[in-house]
Short mmCIF file of C-alpha atoms and ligand atoms in Angstrom, two decimals:
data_model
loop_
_atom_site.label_atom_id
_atom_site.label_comp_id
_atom_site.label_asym_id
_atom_site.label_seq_id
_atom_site.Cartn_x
_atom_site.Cartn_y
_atom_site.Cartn_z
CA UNK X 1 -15.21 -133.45 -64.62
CA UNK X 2 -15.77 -129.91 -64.19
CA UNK X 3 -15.51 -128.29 -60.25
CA UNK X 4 -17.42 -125.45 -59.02
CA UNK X 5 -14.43 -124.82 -57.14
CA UNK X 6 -10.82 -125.07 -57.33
CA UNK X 7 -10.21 -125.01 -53.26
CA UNK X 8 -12.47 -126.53 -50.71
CA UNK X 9 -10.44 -125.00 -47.46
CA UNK X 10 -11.72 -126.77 -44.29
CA UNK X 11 -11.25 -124.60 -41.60
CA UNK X 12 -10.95 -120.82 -41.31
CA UNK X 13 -8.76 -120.59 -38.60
CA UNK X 14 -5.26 -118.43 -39.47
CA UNK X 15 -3.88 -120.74 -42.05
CA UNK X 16 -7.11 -121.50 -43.90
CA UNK X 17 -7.38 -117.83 -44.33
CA UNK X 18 -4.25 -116.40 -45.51
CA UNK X 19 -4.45 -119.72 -47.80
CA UNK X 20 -7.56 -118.58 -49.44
CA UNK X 21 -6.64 -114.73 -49.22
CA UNK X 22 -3.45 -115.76 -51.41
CA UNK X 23 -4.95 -118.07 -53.86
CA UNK X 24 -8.26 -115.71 -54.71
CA UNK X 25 -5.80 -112.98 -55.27
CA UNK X 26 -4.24 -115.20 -57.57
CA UNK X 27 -7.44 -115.57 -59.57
CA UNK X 28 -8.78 -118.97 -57.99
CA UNK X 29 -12.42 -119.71 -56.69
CA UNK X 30 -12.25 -120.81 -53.33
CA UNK X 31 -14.89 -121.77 -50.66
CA UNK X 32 -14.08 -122.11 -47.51
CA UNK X 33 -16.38 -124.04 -44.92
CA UNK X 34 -16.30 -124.48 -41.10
CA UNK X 35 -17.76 -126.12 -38.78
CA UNK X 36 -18.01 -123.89 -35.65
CA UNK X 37 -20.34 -121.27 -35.80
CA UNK X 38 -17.96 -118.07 -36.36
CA UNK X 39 -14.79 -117.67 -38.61
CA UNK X 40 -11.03 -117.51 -37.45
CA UNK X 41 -10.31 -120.51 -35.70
CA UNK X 42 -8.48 -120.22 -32.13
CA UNK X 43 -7.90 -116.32 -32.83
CA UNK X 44 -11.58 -115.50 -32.63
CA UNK X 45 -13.14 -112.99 -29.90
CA UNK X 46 -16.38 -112.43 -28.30
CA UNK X 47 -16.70 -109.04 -28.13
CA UNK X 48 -18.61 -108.31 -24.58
CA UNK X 49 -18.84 -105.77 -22.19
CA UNK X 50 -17.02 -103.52 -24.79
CA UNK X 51 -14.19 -106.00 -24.44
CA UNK X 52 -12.61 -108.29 -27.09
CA UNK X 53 -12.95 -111.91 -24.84
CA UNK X 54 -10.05 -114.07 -26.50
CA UNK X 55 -12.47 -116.71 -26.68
CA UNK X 56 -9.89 -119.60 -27.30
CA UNK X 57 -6.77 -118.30 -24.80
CA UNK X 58 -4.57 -115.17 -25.32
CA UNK X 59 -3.34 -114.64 -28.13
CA UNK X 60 -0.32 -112.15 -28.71
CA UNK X 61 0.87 -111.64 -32.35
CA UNK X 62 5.23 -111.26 -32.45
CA UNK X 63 7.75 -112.38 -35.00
CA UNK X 64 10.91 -111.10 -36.15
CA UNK X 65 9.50 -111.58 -39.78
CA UNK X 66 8.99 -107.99 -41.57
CA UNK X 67 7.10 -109.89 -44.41
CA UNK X 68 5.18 -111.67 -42.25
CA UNK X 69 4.60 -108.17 -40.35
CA UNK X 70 3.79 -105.96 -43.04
CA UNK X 71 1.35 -108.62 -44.39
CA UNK X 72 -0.95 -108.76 -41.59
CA UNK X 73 -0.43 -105.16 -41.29
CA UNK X 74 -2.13 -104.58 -44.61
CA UNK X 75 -5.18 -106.18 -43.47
CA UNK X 76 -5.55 -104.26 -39.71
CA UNK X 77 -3.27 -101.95 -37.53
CA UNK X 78 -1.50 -103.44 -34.48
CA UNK X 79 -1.40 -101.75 -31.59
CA UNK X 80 1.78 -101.39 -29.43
CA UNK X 81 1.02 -104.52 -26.16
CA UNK X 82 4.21 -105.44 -25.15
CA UNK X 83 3.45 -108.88 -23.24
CA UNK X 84 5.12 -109.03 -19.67
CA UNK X 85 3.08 -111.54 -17.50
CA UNK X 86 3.62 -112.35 -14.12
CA UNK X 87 4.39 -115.47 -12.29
CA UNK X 88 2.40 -116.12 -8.59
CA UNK X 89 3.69 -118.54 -6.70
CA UNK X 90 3.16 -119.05 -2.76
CA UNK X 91 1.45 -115.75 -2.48
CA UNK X 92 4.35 -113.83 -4.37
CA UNK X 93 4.32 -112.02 -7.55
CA UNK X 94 7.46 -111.86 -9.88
CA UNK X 95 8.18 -111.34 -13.56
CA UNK X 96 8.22 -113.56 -16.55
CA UNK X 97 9.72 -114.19 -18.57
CA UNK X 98 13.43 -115.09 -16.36
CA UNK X 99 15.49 -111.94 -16.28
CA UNK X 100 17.17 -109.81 -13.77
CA UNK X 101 13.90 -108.37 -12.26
CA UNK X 102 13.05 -111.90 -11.64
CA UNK X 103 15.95 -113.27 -10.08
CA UNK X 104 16.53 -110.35 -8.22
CA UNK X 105 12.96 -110.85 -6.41
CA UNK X 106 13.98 -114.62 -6.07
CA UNK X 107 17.57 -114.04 -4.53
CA UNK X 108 17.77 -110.24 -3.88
CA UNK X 109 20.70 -110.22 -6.31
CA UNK X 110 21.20 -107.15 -8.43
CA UNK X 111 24.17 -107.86 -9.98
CA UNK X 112 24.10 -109.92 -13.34
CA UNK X 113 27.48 -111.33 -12.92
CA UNK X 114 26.83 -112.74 -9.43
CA UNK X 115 23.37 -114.02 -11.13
CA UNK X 116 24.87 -116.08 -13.92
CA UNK X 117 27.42 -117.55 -11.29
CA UNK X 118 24.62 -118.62 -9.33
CA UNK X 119 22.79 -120.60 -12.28
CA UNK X 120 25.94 -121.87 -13.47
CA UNK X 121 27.01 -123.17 -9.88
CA UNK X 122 23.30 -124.68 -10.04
CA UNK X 123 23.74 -126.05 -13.45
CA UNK X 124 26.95 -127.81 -13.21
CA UNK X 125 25.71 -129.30 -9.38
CA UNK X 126 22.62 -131.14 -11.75
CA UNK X 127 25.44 -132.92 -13.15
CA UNK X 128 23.65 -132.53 -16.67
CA UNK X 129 25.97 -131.90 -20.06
CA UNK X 130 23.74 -132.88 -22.72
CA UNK X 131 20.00 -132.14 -21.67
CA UNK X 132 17.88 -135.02 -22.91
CA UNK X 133 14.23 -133.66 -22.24
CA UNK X 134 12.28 -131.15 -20.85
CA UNK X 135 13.40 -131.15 -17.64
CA UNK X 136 17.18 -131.19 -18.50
CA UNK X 137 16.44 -128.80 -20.71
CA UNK X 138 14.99 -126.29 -18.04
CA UNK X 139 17.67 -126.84 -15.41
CA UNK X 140 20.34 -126.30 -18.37
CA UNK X 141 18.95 -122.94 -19.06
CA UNK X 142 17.88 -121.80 -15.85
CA UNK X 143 19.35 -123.69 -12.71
CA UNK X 144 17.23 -125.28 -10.54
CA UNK X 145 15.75 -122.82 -8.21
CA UNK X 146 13.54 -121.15 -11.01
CA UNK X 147 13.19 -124.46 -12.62
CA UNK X 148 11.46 -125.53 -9.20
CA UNK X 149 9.60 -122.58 -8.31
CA UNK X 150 8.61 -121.54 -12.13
CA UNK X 151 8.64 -124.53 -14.56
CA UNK X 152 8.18 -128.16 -13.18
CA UNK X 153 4.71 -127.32 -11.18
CA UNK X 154 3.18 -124.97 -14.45
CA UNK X 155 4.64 -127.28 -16.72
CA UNK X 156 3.24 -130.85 -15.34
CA UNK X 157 -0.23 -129.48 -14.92
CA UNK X 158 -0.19 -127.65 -18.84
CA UNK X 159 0.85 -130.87 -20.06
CA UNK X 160 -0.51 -133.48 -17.80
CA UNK X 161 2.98 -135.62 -18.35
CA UNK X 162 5.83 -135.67 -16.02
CA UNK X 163 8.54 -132.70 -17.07
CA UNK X 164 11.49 -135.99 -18.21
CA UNK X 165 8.74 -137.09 -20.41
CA UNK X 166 8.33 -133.99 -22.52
CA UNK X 167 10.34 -132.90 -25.63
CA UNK X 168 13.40 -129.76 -24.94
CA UNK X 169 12.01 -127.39 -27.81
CA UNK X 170 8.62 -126.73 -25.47
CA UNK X 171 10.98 -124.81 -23.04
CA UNK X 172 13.22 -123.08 -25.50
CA UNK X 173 10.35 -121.08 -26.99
CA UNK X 174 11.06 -118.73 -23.62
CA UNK X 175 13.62 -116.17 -23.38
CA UNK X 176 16.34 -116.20 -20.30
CA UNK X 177 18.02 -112.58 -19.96
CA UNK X 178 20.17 -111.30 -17.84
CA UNK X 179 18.87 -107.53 -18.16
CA UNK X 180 15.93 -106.09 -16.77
CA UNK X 181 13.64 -106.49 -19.52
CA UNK X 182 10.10 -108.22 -18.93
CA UNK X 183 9.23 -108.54 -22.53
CA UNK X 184 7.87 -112.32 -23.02
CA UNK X 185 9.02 -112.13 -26.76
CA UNK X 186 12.59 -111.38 -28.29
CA UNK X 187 10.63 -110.90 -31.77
CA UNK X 188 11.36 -107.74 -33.67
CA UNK X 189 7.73 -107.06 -34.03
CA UNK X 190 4.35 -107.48 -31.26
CA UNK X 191 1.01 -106.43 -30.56
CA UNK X 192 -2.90 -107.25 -30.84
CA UNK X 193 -4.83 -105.95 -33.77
CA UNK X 194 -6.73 -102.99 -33.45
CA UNK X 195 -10.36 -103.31 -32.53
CA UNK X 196 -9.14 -107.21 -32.13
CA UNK X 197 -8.30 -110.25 -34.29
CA UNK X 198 -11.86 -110.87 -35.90
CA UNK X 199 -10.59 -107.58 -38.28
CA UNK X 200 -7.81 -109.79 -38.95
CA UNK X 201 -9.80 -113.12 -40.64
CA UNK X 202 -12.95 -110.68 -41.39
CA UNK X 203 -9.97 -108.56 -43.61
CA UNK X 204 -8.47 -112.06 -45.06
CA UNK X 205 -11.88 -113.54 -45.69
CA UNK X 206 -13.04 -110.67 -47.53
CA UNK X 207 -14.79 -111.11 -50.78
CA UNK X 208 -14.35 -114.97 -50.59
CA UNK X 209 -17.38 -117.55 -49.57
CA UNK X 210 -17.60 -118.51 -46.34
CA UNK X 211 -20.00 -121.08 -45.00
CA UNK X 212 -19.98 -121.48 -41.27
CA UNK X 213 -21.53 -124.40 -39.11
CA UNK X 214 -20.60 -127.26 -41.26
CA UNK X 215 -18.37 -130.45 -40.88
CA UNK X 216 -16.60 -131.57 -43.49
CA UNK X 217 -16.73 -135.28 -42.23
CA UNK X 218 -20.61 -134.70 -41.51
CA UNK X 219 -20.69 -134.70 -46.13
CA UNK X 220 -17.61 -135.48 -47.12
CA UNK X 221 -17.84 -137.75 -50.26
CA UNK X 222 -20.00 -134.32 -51.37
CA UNK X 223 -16.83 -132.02 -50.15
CA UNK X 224 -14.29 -134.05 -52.13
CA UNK X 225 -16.10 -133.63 -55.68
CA UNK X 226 -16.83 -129.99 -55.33
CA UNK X 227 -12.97 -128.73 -55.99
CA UNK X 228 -10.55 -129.30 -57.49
CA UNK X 229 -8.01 -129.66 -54.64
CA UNK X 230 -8.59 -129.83 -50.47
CA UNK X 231 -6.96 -127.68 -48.20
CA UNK X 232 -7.59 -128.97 -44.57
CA UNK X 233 -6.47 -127.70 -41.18
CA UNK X 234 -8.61 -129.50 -39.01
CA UNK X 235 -6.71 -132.69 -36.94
CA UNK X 236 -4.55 -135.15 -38.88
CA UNK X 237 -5.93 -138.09 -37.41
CA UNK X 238 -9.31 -137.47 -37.96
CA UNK X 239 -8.95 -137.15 -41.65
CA UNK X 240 -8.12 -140.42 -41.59
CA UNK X 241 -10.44 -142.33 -39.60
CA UNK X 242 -7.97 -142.76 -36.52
CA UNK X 243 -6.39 -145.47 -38.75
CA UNK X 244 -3.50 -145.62 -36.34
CA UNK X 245 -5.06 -144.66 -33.24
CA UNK X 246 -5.27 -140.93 -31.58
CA UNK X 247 -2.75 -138.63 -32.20
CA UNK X 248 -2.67 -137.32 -28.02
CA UNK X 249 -3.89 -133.27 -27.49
CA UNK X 250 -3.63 -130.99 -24.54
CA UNK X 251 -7.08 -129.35 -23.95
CA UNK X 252 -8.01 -126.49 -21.93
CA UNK X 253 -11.46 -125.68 -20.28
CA UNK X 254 -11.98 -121.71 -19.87
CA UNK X 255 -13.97 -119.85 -16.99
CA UNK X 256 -15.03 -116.60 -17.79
CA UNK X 257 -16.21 -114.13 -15.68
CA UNK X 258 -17.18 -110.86 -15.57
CA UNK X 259 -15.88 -108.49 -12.93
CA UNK X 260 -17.82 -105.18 -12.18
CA UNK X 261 -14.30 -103.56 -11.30
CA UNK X 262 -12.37 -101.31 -13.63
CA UNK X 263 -9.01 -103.01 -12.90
CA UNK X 264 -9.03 -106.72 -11.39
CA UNK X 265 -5.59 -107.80 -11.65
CA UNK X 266 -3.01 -104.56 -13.73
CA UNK X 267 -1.62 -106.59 -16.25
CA UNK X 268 -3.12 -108.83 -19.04
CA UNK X 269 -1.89 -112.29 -17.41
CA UNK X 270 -0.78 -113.94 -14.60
CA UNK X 271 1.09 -117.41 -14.65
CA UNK X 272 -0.30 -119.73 -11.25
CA UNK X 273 3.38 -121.81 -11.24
CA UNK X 274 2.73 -124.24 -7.94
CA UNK X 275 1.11 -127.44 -9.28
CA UNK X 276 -0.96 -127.53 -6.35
CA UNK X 277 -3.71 -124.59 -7.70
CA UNK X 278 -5.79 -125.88 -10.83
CA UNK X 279 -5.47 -123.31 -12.79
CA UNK X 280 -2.41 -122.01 -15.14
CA UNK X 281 -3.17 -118.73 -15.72
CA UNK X 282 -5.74 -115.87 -15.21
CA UNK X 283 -6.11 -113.14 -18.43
CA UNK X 284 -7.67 -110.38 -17.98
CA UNK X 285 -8.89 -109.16 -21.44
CA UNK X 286 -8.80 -105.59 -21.44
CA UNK X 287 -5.25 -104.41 -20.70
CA UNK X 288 -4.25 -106.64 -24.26
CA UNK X 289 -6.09 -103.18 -25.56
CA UNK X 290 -5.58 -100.68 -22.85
CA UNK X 291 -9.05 -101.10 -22.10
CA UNK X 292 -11.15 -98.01 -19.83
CA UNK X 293 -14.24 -99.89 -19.76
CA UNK X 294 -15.91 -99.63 -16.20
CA UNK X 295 -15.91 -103.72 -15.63
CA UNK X 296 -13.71 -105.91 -16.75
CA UNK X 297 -13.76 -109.81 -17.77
CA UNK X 298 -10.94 -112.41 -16.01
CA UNK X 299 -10.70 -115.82 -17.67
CA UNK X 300 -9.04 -118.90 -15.46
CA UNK X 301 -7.28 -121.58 -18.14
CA UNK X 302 -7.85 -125.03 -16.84
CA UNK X 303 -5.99 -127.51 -18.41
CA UNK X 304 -7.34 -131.08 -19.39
CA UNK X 305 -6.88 -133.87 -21.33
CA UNK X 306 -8.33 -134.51 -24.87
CA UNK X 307 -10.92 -136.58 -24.93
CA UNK X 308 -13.29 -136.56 -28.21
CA UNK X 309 -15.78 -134.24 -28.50
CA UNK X 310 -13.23 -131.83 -26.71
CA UNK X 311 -11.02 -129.00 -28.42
CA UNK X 312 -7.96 -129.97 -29.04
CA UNK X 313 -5.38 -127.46 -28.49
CA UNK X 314 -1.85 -128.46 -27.95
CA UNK X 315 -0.08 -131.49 -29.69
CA UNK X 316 1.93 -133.03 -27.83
CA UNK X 317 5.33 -133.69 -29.49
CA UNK X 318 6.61 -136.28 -27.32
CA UNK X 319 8.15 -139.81 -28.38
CA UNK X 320 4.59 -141.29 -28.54
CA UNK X 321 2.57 -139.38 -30.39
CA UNK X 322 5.95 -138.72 -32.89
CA UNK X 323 6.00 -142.18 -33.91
CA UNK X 324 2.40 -142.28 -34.52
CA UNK X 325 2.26 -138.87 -36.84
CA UNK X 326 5.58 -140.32 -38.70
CA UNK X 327 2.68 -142.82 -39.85
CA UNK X 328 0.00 -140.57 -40.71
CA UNK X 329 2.70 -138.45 -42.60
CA UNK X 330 3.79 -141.25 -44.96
CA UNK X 331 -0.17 -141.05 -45.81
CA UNK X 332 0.15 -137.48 -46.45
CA UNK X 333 3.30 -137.96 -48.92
CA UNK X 334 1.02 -140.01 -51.59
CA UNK X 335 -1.97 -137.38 -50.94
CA UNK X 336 -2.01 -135.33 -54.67
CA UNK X 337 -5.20 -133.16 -54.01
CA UNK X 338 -4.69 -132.29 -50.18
CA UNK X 339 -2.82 -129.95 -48.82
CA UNK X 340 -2.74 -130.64 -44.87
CA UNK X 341 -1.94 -127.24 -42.97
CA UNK X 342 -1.63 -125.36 -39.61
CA UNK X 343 -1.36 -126.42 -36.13
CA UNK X 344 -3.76 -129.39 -36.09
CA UNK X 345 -2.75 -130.97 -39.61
CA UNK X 346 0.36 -130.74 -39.62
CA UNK X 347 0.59 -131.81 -35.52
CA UNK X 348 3.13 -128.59 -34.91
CA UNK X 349 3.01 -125.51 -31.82
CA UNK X 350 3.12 -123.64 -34.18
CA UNK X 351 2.23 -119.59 -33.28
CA UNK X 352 0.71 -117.47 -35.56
CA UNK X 353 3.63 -116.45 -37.46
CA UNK X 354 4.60 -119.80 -38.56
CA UNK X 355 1.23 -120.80 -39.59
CA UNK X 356 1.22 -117.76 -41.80
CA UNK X 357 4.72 -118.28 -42.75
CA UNK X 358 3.56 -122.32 -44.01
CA UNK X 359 0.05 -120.81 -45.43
CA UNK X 360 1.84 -118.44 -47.26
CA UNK X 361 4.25 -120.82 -48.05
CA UNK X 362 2.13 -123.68 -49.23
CA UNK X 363 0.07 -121.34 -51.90
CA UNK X 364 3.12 -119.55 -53.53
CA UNK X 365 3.71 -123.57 -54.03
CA UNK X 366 0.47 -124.35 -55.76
CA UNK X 367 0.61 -121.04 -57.54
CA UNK X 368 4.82 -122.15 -59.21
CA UNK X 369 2.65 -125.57 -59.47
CA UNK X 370 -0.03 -123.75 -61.40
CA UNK X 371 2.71 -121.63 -63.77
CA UNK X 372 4.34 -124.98 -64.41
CA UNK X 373 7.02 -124.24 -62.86
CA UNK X 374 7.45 -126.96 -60.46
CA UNK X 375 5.55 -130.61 -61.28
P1 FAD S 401 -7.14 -123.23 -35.87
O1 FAD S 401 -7.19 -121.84 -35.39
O2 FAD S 401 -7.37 -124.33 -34.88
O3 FAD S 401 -8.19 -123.36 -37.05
C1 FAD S 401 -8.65 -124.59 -37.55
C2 FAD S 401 -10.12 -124.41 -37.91
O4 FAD S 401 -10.58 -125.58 -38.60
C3 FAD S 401 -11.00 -124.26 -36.67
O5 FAD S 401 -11.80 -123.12 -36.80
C4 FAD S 401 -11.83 -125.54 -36.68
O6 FAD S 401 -13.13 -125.36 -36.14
C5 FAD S 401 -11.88 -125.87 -38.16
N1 FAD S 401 -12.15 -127.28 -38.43
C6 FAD S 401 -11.50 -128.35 -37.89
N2 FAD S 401 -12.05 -129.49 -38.34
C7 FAD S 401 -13.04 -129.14 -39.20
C8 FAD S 401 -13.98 -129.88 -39.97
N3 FAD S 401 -14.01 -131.21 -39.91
N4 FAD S 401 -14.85 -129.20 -40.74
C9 FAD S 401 -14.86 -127.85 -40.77
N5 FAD S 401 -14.00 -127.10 -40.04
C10 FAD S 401 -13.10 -127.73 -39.27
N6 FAD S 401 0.06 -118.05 -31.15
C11 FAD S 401 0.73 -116.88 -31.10
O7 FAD S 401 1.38 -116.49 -32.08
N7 FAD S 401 0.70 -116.10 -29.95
C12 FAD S 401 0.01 -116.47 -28.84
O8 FAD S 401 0.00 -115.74 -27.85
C13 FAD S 401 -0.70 -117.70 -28.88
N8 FAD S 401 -1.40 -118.10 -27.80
C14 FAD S 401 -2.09 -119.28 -27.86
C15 FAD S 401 -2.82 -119.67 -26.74
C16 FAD S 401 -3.54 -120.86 -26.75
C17 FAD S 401 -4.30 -121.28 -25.54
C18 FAD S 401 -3.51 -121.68 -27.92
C19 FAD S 401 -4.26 -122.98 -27.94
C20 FAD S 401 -2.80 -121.29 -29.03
C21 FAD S 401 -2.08 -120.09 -29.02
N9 FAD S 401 -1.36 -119.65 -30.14
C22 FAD S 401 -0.67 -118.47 -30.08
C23 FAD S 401 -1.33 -120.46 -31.38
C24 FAD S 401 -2.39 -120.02 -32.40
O9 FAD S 401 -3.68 -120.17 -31.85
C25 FAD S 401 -2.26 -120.89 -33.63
O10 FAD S 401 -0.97 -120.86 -34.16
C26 FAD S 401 -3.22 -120.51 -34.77
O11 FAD S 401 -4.40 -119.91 -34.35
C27 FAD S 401 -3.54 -121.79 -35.51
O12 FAD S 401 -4.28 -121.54 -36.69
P2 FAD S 401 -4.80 -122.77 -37.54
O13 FAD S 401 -5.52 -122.22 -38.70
O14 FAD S 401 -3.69 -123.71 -37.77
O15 FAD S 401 -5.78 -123.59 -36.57
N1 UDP S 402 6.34 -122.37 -18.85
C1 UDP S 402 6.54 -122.54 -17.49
N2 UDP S 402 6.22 -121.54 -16.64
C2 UDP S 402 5.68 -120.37 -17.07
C3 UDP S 402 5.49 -120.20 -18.46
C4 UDP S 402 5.81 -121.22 -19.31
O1 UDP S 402 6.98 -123.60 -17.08
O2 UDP S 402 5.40 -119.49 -16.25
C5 UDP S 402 6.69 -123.50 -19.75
C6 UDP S 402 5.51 -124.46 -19.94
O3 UDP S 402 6.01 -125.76 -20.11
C7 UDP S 402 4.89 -123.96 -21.22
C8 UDP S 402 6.13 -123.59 -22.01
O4 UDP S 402 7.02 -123.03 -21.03
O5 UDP S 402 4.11 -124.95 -21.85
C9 UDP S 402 5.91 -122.60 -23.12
O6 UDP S 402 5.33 -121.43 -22.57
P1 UDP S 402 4.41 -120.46 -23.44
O7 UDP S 402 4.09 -119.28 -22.60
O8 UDP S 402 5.08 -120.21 -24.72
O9 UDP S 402 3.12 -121.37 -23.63
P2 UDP S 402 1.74 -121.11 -24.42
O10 UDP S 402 1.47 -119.63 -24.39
O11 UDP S 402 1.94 -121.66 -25.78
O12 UDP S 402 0.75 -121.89 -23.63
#
């Protein structure tokens, strides 16, 4: 039977949007449909008080990837935001991510030598060889007086789970130096987009339909006849009815304010590392843009559990919710019209870089697929 279209992308976050960029330039008709109200998924900003409000948390664009670089590149210029947050904890401020500024506030020591002795005398007291979780992990890297005073508290209220219980890759994703360099990133390549992110998905999006405020589950025996094939990024488990139960998210509740101040806090964020205060972090929106607007806007990120009905941000990789995906995936496998992607379908942290990197990677598939090249 003949379809209108030959994709139906749900979603129009990051990777349904460099999917349907790639596959229109290929020649295919795509339609892409959403179900909040605006386009670009968690990358979206409000623009208010002359300020781009990262609607969904802060979102910094690195990777090390000149492909990956050049290709967003050709849609919007990047400026040059170099993220270096800071860390408060007790009442003191000190700089993320761990490197010699950082240790020398904690200890006073300026020598790197003296430093790595320090964590290594730390390290082998733990008694742990072969870290088995997060927490191993951490003290492996680090030793434990910044695991104690920077990790455990930040990390058991982000993730609501004790720091044993969580997978070792969460805490690799940060850089541990032993210069005095406060860059969050070791990535070749960083910074925001110009005028913001929207330019990014508006750029992507161009030319292709778009139809915002609509659910795919809310029609979807409708949605599955109108293309030929489904791309969807929205959650795994949904798709499927919750056959096997919840797949388990982090969620985060946001409270914006606006600040009739030029300058609130001097730098973009600041990491709240005690357990004891709600809150993990404060942006303030502006400096991601070197912002000279005469107020400013602060958001506090509160996180939460998901519950339905929530967002759901963060999957949470762990030994539970592993054994559950390893059964929606064997679903997946037999799945010949669907392509799952992006951070909710295919359950991954993924940052923005990989979800281009598996958009990009998933349509030069269907487009060998569609040159008979691969069956
Ligand atoms: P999403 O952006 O979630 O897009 C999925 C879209 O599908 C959404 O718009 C959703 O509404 C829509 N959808 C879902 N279900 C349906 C349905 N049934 N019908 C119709 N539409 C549907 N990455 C970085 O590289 N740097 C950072 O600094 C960074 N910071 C982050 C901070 C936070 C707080 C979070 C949560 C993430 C951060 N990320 C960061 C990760 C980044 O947001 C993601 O990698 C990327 O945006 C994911 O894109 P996506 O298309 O997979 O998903
Ligand atoms: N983390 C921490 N203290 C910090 C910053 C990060 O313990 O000040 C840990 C925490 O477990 C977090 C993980 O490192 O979830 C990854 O940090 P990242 O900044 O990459 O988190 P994201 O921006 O994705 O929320």
């Amino acid at each position: 039977m003949f379809k209108k279209y030959d994709f139906l992308i749900v979603g129009s976050g990051l990777f349904g949007a460099v999917f349907a960029q790639q596959m229109t330039k290929f020649g295919k008709k795509c339609l892409v449909i959403e179900k909040r109200s605006h386009i670009g998924g968690n990358i979206y900003c409000e623009f208010k008080e002359g300020i781009n409000i990262h609607k969904y948390g802060p979102h910094i664009f690195h990777t090390s990837n000149k492909e990956i670089w050049d290709y967003v590149n050709s849609f919007v210029e990047f400026n040059n935001f170099t993220y270096s947050p800071l860390a408060h904890y007790k009442g003191e401020l000190y700089n993320l991510p761990f490197n010699m500024n950082t240790f020398y506030q904690l200890w006073k020591i300026k020598n790197p030598q003296e430093v790595i002795t320090k964590i290594q005398d730390q390290i082998i007291k733990s008694g742990i060889t072969c870290p088995e979780n997060f927490e191993e992990q951490a003290i492996s890297m680090v030793g434990t007086d910044i695991y104690e005073t920077f990790i455990k508290g930040y990390t058991e209220k982000q993730w609501g789970r004790k720091a044993t219980e969580l997978p070792k890759f969460i805490i690799k994703r940060l850089p541990v130096r032993f210069t005095f360099d406060n860059n969050y990133f070791n990535d070749r390549y960083q910074g925001i987009p110009i005028g913001g992110y929207n330019k990014l998905i508006e750029g992507l999006l161009q030319g292709i339909e778009v139809r915002t405020d609509i659910d795919f589950f809310k029609n979807r025996h409708e949605f599955q006849n109108i293309a030929e094939r489904i791309v969807y990024t929205g959650k795994l488990d949904e798709f499927y009815d919750y056959k096997f139960g919840y797949l388990q998210y982090r969620s985060l509740r946001f409270e914006h304010e606006y600040i009739n101040l030029p300058n609130y806090q001097g730098v973009a964020a600041i990491n709240f590392t005690e357990f004891d205060i709600p809150y993990t972090r404060i942006i303030e929106h502006k400096h991601f843009e070197y912002g000279k607007q005469k107020g400013t806007v602060i958001t506090k990120e509160y996180p939460q559990e998901w519950v339905p009905g929530a967002e759901a941000y963060y999957p949470i990789n762990d030994r539970y919710n592993t054994e559950k995906l390893n059964k929606y995936n064997e679903l997946v496998k037999i799945e010949d019209k669907v392509i799952f992607g992006g951070r909710l379908a295919e359950y991954k942290y993924y940052d923005m870089h990989q979800v281009i990197a598996s958009a990009l990677s998933k349509a030069k598939k269907m487009m060998e697929l569609n040159h008979g090249l691969i069956r």
